[in-house]
Short mmCIF file of C-alpha atoms in Angstrom, two decimals:
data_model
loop_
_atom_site.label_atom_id
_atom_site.label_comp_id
_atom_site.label_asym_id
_atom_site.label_seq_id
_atom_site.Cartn_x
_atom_site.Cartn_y
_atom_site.Cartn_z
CA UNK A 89 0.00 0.00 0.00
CA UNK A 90 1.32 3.47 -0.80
CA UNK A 91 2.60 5.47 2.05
CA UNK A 92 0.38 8.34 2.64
CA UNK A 93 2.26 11.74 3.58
CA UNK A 94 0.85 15.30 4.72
CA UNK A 95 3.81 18.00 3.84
CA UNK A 96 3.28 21.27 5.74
CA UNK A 97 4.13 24.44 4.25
CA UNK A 98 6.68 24.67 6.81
CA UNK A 99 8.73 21.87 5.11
CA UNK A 100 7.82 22.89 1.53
CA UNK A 101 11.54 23.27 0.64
CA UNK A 102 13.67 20.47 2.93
CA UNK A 103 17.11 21.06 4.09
CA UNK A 104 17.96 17.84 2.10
CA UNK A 105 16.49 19.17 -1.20
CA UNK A 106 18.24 21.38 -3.48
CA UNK A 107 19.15 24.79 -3.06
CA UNK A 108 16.50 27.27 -2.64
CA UNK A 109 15.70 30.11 -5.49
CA UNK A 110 17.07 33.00 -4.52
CA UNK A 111 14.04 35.94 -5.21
CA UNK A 112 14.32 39.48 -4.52
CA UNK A 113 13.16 41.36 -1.80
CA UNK A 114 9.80 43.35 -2.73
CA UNK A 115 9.75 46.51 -3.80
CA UNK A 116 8.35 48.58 -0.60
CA UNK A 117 4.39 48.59 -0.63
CA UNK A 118 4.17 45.50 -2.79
CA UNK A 119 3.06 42.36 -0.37
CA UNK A 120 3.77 38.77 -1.69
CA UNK A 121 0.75 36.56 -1.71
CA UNK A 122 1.24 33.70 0.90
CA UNK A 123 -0.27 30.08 -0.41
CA UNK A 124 -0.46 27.59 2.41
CA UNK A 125 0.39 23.66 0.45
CA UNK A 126 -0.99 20.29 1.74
CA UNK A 127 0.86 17.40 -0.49
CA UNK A 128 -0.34 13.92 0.22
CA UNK A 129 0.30 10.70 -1.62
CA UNK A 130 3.63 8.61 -3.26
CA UNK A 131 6.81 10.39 -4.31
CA UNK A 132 5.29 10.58 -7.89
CA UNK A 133 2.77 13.20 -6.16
CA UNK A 134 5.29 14.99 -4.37
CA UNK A 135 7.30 15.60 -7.27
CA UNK A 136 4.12 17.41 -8.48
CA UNK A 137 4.28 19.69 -5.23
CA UNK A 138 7.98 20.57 -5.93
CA UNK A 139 7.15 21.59 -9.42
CA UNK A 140 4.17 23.24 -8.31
CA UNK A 141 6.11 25.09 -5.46
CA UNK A 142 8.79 25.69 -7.64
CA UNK A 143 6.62 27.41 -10.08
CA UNK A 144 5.18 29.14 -6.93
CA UNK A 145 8.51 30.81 -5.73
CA UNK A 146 9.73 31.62 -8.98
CA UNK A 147 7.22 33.81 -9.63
CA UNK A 148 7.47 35.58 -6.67
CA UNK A 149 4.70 34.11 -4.29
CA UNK A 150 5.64 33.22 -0.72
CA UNK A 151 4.88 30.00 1.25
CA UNK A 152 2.70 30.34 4.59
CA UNK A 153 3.01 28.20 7.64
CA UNK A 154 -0.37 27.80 8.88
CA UNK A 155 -3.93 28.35 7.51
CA UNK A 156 -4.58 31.20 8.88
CA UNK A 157 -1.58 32.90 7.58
CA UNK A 158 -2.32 32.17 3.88
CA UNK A 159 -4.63 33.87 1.36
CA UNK A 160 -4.93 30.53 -0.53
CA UNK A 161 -4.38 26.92 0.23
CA UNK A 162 -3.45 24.29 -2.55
CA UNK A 163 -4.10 20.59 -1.56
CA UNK A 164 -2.54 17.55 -3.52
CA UNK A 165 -4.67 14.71 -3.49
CA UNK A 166 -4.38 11.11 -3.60
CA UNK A 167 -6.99 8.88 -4.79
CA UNK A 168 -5.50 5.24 -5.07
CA UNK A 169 -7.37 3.43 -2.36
CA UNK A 170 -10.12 4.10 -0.79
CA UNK A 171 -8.70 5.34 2.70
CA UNK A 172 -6.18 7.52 0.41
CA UNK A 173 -9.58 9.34 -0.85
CA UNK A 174 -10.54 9.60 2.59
CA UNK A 175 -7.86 11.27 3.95
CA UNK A 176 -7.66 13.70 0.60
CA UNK A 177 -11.48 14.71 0.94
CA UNK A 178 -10.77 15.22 4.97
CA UNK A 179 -7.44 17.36 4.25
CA UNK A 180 -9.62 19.24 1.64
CA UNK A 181 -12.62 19.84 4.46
CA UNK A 182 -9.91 20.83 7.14
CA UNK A 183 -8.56 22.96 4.90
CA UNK A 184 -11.88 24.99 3.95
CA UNK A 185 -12.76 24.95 7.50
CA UNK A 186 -9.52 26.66 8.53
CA UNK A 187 -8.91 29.22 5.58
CA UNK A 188 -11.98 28.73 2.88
CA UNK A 189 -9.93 29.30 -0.41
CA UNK A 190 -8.55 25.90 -1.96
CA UNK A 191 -7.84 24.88 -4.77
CA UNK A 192 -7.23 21.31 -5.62
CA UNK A 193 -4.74 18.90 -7.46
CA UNK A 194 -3.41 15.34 -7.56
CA UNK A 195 -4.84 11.90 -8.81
CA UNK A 196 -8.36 12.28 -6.54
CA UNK A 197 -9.30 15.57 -8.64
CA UNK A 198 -9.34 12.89 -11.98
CA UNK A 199 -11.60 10.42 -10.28
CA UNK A 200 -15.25 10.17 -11.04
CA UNK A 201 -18.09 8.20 -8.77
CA UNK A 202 -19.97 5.60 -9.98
CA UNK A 203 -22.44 8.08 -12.23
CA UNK A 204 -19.80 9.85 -13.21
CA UNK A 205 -19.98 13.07 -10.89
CA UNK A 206 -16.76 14.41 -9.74
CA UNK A 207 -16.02 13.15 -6.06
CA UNK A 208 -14.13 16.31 -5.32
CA UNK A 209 -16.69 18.27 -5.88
CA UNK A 210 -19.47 16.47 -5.09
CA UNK A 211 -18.27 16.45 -1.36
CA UNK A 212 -16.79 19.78 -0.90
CA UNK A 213 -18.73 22.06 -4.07
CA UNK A 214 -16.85 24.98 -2.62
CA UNK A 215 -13.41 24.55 -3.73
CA UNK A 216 -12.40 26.93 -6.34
CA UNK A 217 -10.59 24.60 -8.62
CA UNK A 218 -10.14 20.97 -8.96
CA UNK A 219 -7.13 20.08 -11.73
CA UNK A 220 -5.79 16.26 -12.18
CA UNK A 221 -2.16 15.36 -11.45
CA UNK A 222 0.86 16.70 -13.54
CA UNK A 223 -0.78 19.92 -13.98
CA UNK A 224 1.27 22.63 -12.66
CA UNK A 225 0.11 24.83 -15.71
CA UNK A 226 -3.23 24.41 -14.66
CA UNK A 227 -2.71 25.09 -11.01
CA UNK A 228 -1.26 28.16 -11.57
CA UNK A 229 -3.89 29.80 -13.80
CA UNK A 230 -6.21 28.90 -10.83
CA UNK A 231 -4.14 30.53 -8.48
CA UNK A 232 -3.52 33.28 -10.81
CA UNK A 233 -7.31 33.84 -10.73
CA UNK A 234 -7.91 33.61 -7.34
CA UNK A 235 -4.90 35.42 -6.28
CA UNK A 236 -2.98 37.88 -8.65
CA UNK A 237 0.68 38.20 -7.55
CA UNK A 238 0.80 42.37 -7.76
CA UNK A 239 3.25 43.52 -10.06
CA UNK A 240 6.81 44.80 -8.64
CA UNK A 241 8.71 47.01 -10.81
CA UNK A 242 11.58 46.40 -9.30
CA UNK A 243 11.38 42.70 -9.25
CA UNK A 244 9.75 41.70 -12.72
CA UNK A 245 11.90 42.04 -16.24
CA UNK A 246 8.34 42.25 -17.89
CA UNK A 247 5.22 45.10 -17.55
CA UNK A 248 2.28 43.48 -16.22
CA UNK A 249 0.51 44.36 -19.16
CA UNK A 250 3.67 43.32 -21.23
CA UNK A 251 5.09 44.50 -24.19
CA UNK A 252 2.88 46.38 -26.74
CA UNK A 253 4.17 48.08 -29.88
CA UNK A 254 1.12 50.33 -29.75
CA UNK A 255 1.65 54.03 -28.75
CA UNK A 256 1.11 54.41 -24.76
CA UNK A 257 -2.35 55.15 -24.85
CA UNK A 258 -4.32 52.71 -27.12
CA UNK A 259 -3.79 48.92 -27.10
CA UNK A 260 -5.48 46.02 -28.73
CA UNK A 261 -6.96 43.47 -26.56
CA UNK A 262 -7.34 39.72 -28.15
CA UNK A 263 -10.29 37.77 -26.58
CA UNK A 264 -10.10 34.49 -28.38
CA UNK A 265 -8.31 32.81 -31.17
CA UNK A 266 -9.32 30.73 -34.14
CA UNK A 267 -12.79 30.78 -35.91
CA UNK A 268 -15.40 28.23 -36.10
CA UNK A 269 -16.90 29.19 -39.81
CA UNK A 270 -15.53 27.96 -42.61
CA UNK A 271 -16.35 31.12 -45.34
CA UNK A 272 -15.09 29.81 -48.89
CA UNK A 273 -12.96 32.92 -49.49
CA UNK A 274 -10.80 32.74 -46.05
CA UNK A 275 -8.03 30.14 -44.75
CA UNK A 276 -8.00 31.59 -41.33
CA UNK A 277 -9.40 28.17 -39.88
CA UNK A 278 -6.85 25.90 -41.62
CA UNK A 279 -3.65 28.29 -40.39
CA UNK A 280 -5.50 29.10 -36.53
CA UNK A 281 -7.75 26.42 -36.49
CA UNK A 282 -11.37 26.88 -34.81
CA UNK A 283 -12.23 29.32 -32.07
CA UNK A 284 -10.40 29.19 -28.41
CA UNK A 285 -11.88 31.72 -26.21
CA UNK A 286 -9.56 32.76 -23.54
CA UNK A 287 -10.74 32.27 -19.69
CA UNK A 288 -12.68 35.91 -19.23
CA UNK A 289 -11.05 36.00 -15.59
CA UNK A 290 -7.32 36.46 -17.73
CA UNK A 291 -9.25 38.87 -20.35
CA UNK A 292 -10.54 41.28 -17.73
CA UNK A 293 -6.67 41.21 -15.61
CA UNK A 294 -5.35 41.72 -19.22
CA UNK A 295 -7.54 44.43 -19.36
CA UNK A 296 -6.86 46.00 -15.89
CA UNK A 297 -3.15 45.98 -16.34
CA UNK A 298 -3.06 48.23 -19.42
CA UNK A 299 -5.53 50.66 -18.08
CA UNK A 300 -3.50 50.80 -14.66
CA UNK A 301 -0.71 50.90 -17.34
CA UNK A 302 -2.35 54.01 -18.81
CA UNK A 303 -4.02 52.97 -22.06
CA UNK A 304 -6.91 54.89 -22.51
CA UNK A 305 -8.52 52.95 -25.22
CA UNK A 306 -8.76 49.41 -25.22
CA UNK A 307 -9.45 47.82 -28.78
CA UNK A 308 -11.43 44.76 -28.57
CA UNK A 309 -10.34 41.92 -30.97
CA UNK A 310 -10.45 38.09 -32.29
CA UNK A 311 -11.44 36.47 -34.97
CA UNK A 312 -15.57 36.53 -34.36
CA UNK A 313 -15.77 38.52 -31.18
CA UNK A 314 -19.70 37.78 -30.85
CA UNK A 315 -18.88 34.24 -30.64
CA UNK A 316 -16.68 34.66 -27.66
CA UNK A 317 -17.45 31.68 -24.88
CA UNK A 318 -19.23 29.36 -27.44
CA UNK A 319 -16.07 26.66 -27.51
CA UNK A 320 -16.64 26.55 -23.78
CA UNK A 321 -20.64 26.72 -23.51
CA UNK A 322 -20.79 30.28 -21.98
CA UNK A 323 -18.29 29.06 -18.96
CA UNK A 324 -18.90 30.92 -15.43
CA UNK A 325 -15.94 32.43 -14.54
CA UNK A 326 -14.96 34.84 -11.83
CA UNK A 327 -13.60 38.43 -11.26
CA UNK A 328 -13.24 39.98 -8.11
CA UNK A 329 -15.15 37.20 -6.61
CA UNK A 330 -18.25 37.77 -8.44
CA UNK A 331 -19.53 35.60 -11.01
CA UNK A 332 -19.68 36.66 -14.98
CA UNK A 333 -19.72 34.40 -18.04
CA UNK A 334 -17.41 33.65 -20.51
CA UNK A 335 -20.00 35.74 -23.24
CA UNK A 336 -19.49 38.65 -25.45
CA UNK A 337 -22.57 40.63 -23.42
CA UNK A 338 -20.81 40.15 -20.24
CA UNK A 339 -17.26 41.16 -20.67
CA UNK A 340 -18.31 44.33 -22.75
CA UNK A 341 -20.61 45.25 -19.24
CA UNK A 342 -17.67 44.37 -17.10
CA UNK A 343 -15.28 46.34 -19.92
CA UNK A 344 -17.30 49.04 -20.17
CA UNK A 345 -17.26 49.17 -15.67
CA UNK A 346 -13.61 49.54 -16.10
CA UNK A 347 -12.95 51.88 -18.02
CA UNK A 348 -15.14 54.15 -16.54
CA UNK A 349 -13.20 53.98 -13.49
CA UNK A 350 -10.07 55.09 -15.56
CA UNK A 351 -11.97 57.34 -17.89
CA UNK A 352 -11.32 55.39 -20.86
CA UNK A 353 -12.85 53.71 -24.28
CA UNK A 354 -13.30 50.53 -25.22
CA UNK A 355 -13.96 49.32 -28.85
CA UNK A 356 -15.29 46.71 -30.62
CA UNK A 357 -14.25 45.12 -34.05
CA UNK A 358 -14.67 42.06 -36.06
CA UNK A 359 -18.44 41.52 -34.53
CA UNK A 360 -20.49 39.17 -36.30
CA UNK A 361 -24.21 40.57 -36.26
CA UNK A 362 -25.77 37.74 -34.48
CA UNK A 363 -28.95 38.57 -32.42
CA UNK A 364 -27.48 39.11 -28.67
CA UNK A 365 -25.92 41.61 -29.98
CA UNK A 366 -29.08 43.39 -29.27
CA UNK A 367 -27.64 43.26 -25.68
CA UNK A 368 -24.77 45.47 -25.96
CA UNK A 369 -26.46 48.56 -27.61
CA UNK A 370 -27.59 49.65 -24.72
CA UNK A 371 -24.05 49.30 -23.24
CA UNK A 372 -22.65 51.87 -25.61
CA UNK A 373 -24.46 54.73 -23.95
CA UNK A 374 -22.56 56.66 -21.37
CA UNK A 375 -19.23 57.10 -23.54
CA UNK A 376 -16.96 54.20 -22.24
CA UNK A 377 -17.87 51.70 -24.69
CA UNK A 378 -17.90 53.65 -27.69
CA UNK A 379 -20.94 53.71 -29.85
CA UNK A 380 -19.50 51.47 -32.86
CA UNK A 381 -19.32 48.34 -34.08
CA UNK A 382 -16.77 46.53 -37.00
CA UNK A 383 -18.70 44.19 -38.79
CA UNK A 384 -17.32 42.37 -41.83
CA UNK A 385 -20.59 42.21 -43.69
CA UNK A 386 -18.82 40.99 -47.20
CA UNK A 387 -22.08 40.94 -49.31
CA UNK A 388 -25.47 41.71 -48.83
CA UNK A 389 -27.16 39.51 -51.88
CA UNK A 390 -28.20 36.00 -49.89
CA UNK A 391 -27.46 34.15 -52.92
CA UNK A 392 -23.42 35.28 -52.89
CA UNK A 393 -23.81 35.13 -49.28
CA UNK A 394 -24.72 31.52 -49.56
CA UNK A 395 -21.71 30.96 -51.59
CA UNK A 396 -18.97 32.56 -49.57
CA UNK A 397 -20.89 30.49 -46.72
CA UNK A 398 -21.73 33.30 -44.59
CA UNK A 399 -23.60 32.82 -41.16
CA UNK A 400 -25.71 35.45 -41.97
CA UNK A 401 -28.53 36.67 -44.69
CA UNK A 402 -28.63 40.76 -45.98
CA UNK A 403 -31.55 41.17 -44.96
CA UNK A 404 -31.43 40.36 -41.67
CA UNK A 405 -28.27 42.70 -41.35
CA UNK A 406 -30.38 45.22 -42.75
CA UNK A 407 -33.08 44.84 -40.47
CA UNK A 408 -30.69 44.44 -37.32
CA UNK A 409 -28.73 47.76 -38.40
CA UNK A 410 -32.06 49.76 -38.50
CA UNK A 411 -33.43 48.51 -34.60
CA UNK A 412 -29.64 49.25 -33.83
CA UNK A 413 -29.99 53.34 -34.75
CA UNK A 414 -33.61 53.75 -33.35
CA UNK A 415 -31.93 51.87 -29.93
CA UNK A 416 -28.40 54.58 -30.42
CA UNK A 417 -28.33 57.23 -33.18
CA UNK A 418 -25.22 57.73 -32.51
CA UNK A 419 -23.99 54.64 -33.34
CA UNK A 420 -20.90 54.30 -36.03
CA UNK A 421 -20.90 51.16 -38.44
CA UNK A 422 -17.44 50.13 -40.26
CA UNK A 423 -17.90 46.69 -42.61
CA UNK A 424 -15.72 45.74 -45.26
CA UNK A 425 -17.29 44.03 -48.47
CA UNK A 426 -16.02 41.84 -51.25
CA UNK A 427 -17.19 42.88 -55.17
CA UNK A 428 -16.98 40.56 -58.27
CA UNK A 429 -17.02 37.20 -55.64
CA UNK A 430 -17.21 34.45 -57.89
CA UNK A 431 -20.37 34.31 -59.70
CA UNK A 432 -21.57 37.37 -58.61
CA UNK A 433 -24.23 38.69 -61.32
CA UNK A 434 -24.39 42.26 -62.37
CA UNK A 435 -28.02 42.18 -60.56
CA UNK A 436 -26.08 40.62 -57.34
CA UNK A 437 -23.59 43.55 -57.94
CA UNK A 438 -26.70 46.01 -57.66
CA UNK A 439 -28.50 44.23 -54.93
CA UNK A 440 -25.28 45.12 -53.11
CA UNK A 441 -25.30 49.08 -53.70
CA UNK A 442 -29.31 49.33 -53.06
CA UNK A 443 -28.48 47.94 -49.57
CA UNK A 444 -25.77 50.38 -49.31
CA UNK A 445 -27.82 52.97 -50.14
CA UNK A 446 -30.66 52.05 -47.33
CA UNK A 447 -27.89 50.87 -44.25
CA UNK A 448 -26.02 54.03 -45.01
CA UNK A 449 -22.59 52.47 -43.56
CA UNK A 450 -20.72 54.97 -41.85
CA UNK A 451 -16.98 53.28 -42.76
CA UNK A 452 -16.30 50.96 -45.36
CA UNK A 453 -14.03 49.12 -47.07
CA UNK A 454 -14.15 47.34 -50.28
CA UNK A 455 -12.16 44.59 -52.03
CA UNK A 456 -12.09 43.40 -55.49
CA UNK A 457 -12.16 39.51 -55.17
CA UNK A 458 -8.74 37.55 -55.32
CA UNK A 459 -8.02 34.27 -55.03
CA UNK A 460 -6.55 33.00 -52.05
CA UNK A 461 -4.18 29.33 -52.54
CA UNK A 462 -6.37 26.82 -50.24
CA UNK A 463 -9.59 28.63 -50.48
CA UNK A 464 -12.41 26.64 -51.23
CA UNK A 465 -14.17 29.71 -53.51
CA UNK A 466 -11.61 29.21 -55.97
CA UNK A 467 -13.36 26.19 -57.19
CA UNK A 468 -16.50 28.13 -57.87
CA UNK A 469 -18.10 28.54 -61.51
CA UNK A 470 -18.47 31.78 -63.07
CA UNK A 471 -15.69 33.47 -61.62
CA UNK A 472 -15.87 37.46 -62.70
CA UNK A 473 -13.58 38.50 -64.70
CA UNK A 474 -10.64 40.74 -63.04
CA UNK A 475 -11.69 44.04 -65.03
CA UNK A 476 -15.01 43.30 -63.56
CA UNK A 477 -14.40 43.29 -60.32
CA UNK A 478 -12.06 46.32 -59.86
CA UNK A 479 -14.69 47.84 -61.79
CA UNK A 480 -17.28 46.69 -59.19
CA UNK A 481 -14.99 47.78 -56.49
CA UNK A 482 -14.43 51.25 -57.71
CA UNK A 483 -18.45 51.89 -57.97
CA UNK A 484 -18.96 50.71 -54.29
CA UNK A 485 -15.92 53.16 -53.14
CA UNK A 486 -17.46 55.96 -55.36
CA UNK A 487 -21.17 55.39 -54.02
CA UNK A 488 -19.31 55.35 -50.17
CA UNK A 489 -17.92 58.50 -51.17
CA UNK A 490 -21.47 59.90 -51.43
CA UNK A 491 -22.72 58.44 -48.67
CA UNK A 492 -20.04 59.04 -46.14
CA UNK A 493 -19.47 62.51 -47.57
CA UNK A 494 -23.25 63.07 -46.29
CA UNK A 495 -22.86 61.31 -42.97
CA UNK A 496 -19.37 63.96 -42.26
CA UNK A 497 -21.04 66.94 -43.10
CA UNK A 498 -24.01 66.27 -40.36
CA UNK A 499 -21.37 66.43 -38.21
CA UNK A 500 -20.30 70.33 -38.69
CA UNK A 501 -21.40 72.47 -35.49
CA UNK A 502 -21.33 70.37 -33.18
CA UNK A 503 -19.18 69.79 -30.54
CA UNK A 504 -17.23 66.21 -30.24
CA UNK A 505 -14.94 64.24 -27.61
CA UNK A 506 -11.54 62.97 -29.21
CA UNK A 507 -8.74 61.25 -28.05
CA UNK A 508 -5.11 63.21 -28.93
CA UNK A 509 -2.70 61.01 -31.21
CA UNK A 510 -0.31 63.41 -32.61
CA UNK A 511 0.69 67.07 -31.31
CA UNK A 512 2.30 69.75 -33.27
CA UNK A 513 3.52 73.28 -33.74
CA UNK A 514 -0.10 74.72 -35.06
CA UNK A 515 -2.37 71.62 -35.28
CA UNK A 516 -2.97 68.32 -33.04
CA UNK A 517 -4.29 65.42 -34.36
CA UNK A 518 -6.99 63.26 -32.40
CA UNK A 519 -9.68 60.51 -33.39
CA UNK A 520 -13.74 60.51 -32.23
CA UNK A 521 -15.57 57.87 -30.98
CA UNK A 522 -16.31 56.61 -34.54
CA UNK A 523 -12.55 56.74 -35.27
CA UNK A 524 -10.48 53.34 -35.21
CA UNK A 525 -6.89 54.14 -35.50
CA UNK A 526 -5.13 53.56 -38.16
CA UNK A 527 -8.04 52.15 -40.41
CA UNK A 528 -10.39 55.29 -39.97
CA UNK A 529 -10.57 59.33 -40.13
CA UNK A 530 -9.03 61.33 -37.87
CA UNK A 531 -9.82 64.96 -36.84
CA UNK A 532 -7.49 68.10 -37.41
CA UNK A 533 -7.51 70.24 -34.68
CA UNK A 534 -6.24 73.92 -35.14
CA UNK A 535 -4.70 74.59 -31.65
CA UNK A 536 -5.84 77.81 -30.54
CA UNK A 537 -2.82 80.21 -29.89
CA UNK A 538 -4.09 82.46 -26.86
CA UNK A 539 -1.66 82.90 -23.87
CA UNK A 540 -1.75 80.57 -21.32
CA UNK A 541 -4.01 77.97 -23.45
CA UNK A 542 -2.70 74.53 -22.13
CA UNK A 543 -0.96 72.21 -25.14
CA UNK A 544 -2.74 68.90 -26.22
CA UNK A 545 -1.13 66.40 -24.62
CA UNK A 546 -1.20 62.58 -26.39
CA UNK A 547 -3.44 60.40 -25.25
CA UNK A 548 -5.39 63.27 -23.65
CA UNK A 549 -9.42 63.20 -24.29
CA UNK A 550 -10.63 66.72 -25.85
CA UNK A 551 -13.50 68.55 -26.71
CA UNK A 552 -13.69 70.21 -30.55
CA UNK A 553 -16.13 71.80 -32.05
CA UNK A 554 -16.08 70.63 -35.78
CA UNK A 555 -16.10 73.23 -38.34
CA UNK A 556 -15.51 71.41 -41.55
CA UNK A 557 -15.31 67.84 -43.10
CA UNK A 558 -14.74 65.76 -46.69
CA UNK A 559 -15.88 62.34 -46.86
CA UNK A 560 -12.98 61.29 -44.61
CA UNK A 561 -11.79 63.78 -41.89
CA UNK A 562 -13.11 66.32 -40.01
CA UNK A 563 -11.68 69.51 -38.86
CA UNK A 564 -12.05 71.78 -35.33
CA UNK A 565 -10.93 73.70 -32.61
CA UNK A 566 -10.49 73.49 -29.20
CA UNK A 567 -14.30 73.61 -27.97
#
């Protein structure tokens, strides 16, 4: 029978055992989290511990010598015999009794009961985590959601919020990876494979440490952003001990919370107009999430939508656009469309600029059609000749122009909040809510040269009153 062992955090490192890690002292105000270990079971299990505690140390937690002197306890289990399960579930109990956050590990935390339930959990629902053995990686993304090791800057080679190549005060934010349609024009899916969504516990602290960081807008992106939490059925996850799910209506609340404690935006791009998100319109009205939405629409004509194998119809965009103005007039639409897709008819084509005409999109981009190597749409009959489609293309642009054009000039008069990108001699350079950087307008802003008027500063928010605009910019003053 295997030898059954208890290891106290007070013997978590034994004088016989190699030399300990050597860490640096914290920085002054910055406390090391304390994690209290129980490690039962054969030396196979406490190999797990070292690895564990080793993992634990190295990244600058402490260990604590009692329950009561550690914000977290971590119990490795054994589950080999029945009076090895036992004495796991009772070292789990004693240790909820005497400190109330544990997470668990070890061979018990794989075992099911006879229909199937997990034991762990079935006795003692209030741990926070149950992992199997050999999973230090999974141990410590528990522990790093239940208790974030605060950044030292004296201590850590790497920002919390790690290295960005964006200017100081915007940064993108990726939420998931991969994409579960398979359109006929993209290859995403065979190079990224289908959608991951990342835990929304490591989103939000991702989130956190660039606004603490001083970002001021947050850019919001994957691959299909409304399908965030599918891969994982909508998850419950937790942040700051409350529960939210792993869902694109959830994290843009919880987003939107944030950055209204750090006066800041957030934005969303490459949304997919599927119907919840009906649920974050109403979100985007006190000027934290912004008031716009990136949707690559590609075609409105079902039949070509059919064939690029779309997950959604024109007219329902249509329709969804319309309830989305009467809900937030202020709302900013950006989409990006595809002209002379293979078999695209000339009455397709037109289909295409009437709904332009009624959706009136704010931003848009359009593409002449080109094949992609591994694409399925290649193999499509009646592809449109290349004059065609640049043809095509250029008519969609020149119709935007209109359109756009209109949708600037509305603008004139009034006064507008902008972010500060650039600053120079005579003129500063700053975005509005419905400008993403790089891919949108931006606003010129004549600095007004009175004595004693304070000098844009980057990253600083604004208010301008707009006095002209072209189908593209807009300029202002200082409001």
């Amino acid at each position: 029978m295997t030898e059954l062992r208890r290891i106290p955090s007070s013997a978590a490192t034994p004088a016989a055992a190699a030399p300990a890690l050597v860490i640096p002292s914290p920085a002054a105000g910055v406390v090391a989290p304390k994690v209290g270990f129980v490690s039962l079971g054969c030396p196979k299990a406490l190999v797990d511990s070292e690895q564990i505690l080793t993992q634990l140390r190295a990244e600058g937690y402490q260990t604590a010598k009692s329950y009561d002197g550690a914000d977290l306890v971590i119990v490795n289990t054994c589950g080999f015999i029945d009076a090895a399960v036992q004495e796991s579930l009772d070292a789990i109990g004693e240790a909820l009794a005497e400190n109330g956050k544990v997470i668990v590990t070890g061979c018990l935390g794989a075992k099911k009961d006879a229909d199937g339930q997990d034991i762990i959990t079935k006795v003692h629902p209030k741990v926070l985590a149950v992992t199997g053995p050999h999973a230090v990686t999974e141990v410590m993304a528990s522990v790093h959601e239940h208790l974030p090791k605060p950044h030292d800057p004296f201590v850590d080679l790497v920002p919390d919020h790690g290295v960005k190549l964006t200017p100081k005060h915007y940064a993108y934010l990726k939420i998931s990876e991969g994409c579960n349609h398979r359109c006929s024009f993209c290859i995403i899916p065979s190079m990224r494979g289908d959608l991951v969504s990342r835990p929304i516990h490591e989103v939000l602290q991702e989130a956190e440490n660039l606004f603490k960081a001083g970002v001021k807008e947050l850019l919001i992106i994957s691959q299909d952003t409304s399908a965030y939490g599918v891969d994982v059925k909508f998850r419950l996850g937790f942040w700051n001990g409350r529960p939210v799910k792993t869902h694109m209506t959830q994290l843009t609340e919880e987003l939107g919370k944030m950055a209204r404690q750090y006066d800041a935006w957030v934005r969303m791009h490459y949304v997919y107009p599927y119907p919840h998100v009906d649920q974050v319109i109403p979100l985007m009205g006190d000027g934290h999430v912004l008031p716009y939405l990136d949707i690559p629409m590609q075609h409105a004509h079902p039949d070509v939508l059919k064939r690029m194998k779309r997950p959604a119809s024109g007219e329902k965009n249509l329709d969804r656009i319309l309830a989305w103005r009467k809900m937030n007039p202020d709302l900013t639409i950006r989409s990006t469309f595809i002209a002379g897709f293979p078999g695209e008819t000339e009455e397709e084509f037109e289909y295409l600029l009437d709904f332009l005409r009624e959706a009136q999109i704010d931003r848009l981009g359009c593409f002449a059609y080109s094949p992609v190597e591994g694409a399925t749409a290649n193999l499509l009959d009646n592809p449109v000749p290349e004059a065609v489609r640049e043809e095509r293309r250029a008519r969609v642009m020149l119709l935007q122009e209109e359109i756009s054009l209109k949708r600037m000039q509305a603008k004139v008069g009034k006064t507008m909040r902008v972010i500060v990108d650039e600053v120079g001699a005579r003129e500063a350079i700053g975005r509005t809510a419905a400008d993403a950087p790089e891919i949108d307008g931006v606003v010129h802003i004549k600095r007004a040269l009175v004595p004693g008027k304070a000098k844009p500063v980057l990253g600083q928010f604004i208010d301008v009153v707009v006095t002209r605009a072209d189908a593209h910019d807009l300029w202002a003053t200082v409001a």
